[in-house]
PDB file of C-alpha atoms in Angstrom:
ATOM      1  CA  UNK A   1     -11.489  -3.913  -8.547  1.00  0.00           C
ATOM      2  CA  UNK A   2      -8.291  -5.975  -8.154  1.00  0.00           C
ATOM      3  CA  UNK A   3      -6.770  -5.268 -11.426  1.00  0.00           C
ATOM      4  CA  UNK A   4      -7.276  -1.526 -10.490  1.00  0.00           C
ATOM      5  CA  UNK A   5      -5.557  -1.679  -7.156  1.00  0.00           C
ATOM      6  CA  UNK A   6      -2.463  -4.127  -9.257  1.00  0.00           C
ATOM      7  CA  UNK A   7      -1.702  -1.503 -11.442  1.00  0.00           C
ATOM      8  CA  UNK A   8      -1.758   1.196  -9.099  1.00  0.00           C
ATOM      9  CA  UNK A   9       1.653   2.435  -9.046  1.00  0.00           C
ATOM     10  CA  UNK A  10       3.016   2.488  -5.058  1.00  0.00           C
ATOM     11  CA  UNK A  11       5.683   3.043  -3.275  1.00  0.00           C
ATOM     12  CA  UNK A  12       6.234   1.341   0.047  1.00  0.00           C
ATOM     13  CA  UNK A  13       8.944   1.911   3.013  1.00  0.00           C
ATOM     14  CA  UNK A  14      10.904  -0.581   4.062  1.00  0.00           C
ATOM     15  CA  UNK A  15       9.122  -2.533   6.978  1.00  0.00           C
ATOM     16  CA  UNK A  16      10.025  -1.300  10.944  1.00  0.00           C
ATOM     17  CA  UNK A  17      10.425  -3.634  13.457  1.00  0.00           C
ATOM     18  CA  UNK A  18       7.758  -2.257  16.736  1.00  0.00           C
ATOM     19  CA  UNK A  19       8.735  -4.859  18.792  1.00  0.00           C
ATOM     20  CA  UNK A  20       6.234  -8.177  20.031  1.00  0.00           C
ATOM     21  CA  UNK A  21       2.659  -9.276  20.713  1.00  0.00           C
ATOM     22  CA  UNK A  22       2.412 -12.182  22.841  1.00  0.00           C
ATOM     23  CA  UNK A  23       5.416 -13.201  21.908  1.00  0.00           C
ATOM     24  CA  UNK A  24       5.155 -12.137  17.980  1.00  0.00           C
ATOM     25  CA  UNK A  25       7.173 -10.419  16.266  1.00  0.00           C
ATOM     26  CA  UNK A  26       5.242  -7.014  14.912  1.00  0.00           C
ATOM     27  CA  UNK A  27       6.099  -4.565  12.422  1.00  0.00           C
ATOM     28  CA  UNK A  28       4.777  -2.149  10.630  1.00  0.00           C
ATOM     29  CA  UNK A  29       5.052  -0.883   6.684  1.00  0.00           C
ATOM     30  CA  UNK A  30       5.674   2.840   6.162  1.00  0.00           C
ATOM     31  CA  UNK A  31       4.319   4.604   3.327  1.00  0.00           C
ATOM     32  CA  UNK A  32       6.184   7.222   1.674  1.00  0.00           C
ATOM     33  CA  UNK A  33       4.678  10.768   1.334  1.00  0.00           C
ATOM     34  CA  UNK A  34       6.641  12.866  -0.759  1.00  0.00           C
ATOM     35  CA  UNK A  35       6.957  16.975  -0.500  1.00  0.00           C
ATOM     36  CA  UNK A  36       4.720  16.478  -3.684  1.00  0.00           C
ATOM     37  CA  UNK A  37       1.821  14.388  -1.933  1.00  0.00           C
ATOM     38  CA  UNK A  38       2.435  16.659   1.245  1.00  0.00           C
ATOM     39  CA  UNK A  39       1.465  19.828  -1.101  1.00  0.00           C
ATOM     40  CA  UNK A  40      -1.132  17.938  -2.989  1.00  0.00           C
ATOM     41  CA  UNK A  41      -3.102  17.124   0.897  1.00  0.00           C
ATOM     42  CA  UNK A  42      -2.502  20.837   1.877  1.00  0.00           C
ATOM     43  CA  UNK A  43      -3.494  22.506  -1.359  1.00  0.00           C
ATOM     44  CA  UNK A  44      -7.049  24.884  -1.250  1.00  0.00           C
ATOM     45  CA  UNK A  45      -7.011  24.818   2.709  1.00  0.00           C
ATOM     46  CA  UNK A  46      -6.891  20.970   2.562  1.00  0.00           C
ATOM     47  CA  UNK A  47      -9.486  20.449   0.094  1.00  0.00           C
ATOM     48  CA  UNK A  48      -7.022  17.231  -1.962  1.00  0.00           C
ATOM     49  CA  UNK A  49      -6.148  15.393   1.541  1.00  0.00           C
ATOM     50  CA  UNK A  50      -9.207  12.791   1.293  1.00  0.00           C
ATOM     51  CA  UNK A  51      -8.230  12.084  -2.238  1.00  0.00           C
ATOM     52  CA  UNK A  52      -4.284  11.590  -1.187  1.00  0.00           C
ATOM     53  CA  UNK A  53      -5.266   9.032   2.200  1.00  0.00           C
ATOM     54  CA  UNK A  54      -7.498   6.952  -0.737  1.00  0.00           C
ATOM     55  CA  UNK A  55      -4.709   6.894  -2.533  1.00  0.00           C
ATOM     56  CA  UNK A  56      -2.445   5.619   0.701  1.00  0.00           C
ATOM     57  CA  UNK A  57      -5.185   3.192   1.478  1.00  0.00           C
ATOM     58  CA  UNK A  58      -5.414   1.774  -2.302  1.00  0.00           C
ATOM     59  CA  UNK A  59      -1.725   1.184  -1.595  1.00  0.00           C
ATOM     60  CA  UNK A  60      -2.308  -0.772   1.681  1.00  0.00           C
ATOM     61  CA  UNK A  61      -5.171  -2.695   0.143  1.00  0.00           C
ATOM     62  CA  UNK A  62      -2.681  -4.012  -2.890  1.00  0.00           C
ATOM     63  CA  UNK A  63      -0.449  -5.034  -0.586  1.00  0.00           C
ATOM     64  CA  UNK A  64      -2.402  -7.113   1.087  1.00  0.00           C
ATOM     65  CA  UNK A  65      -3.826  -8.014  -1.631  1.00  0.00           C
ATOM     66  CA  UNK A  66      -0.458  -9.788  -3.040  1.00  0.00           C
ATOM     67  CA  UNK A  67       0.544 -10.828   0.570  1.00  0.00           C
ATOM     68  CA  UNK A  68      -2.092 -13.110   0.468  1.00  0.00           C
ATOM     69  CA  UNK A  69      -1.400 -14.104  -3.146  1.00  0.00           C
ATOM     70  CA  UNK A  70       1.986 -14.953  -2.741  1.00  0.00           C
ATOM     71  CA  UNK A  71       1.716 -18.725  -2.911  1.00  0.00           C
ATOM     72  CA  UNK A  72      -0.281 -18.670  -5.773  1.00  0.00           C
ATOM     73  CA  UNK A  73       1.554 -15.904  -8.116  1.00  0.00           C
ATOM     74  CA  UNK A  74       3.380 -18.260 -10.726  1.00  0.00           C
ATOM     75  CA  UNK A  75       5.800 -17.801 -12.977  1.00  0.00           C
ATOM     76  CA  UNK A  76       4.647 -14.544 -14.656  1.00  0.00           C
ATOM     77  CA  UNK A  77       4.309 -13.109 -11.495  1.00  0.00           C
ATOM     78  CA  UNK A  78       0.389 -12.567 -11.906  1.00  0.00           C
ATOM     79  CA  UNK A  79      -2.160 -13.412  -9.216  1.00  0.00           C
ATOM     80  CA  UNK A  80      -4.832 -15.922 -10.507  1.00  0.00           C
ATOM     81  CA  UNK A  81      -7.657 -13.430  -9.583  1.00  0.00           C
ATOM     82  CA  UNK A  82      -5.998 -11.025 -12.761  1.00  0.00           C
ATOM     83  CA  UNK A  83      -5.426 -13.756 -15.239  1.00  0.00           C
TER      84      UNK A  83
END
């Protein structure tokens, strides 16, 4: 499952600052939907939207994924879970 979601290819926004939780810092990642993705999701009276939001949360799930890797990616820039 992991080296599926790695090679997923992804696009993220840059992060957005939504101001603090007691006293933390909080913001949020935005994804980017293209005019592509938009018309994919709407196509055959919605029919390819469930497929596209996978998609968006595949992308979500690999980040988090290599959030929580980041101490341990060496060198080659591979989590340890891949090699």
């Amino acid at each position: 499952h992991a080296a599926g979601i790695l090679g997923l290819r992804c696009q993220l926004g840059q992060p957005v600052a939504c101001g603090a939780r007691d006293g933390v810092a909080v913001s949020a990642v935005r994804l980017c939907a293209s005019a592509r993705l938009i018309v994919e999701a709407t196509a055959q009276n919605g029919r390819h939207a469930a497929a596209v939001i996978q998609r968006a949360l595949a992308t979500l799930d690999k980040a988090a994924m290599l959030a929580r890797s980041l101490d341990d990616i060496d060198s080659t820039g591979i989590p340890p879970e891949i090699k």
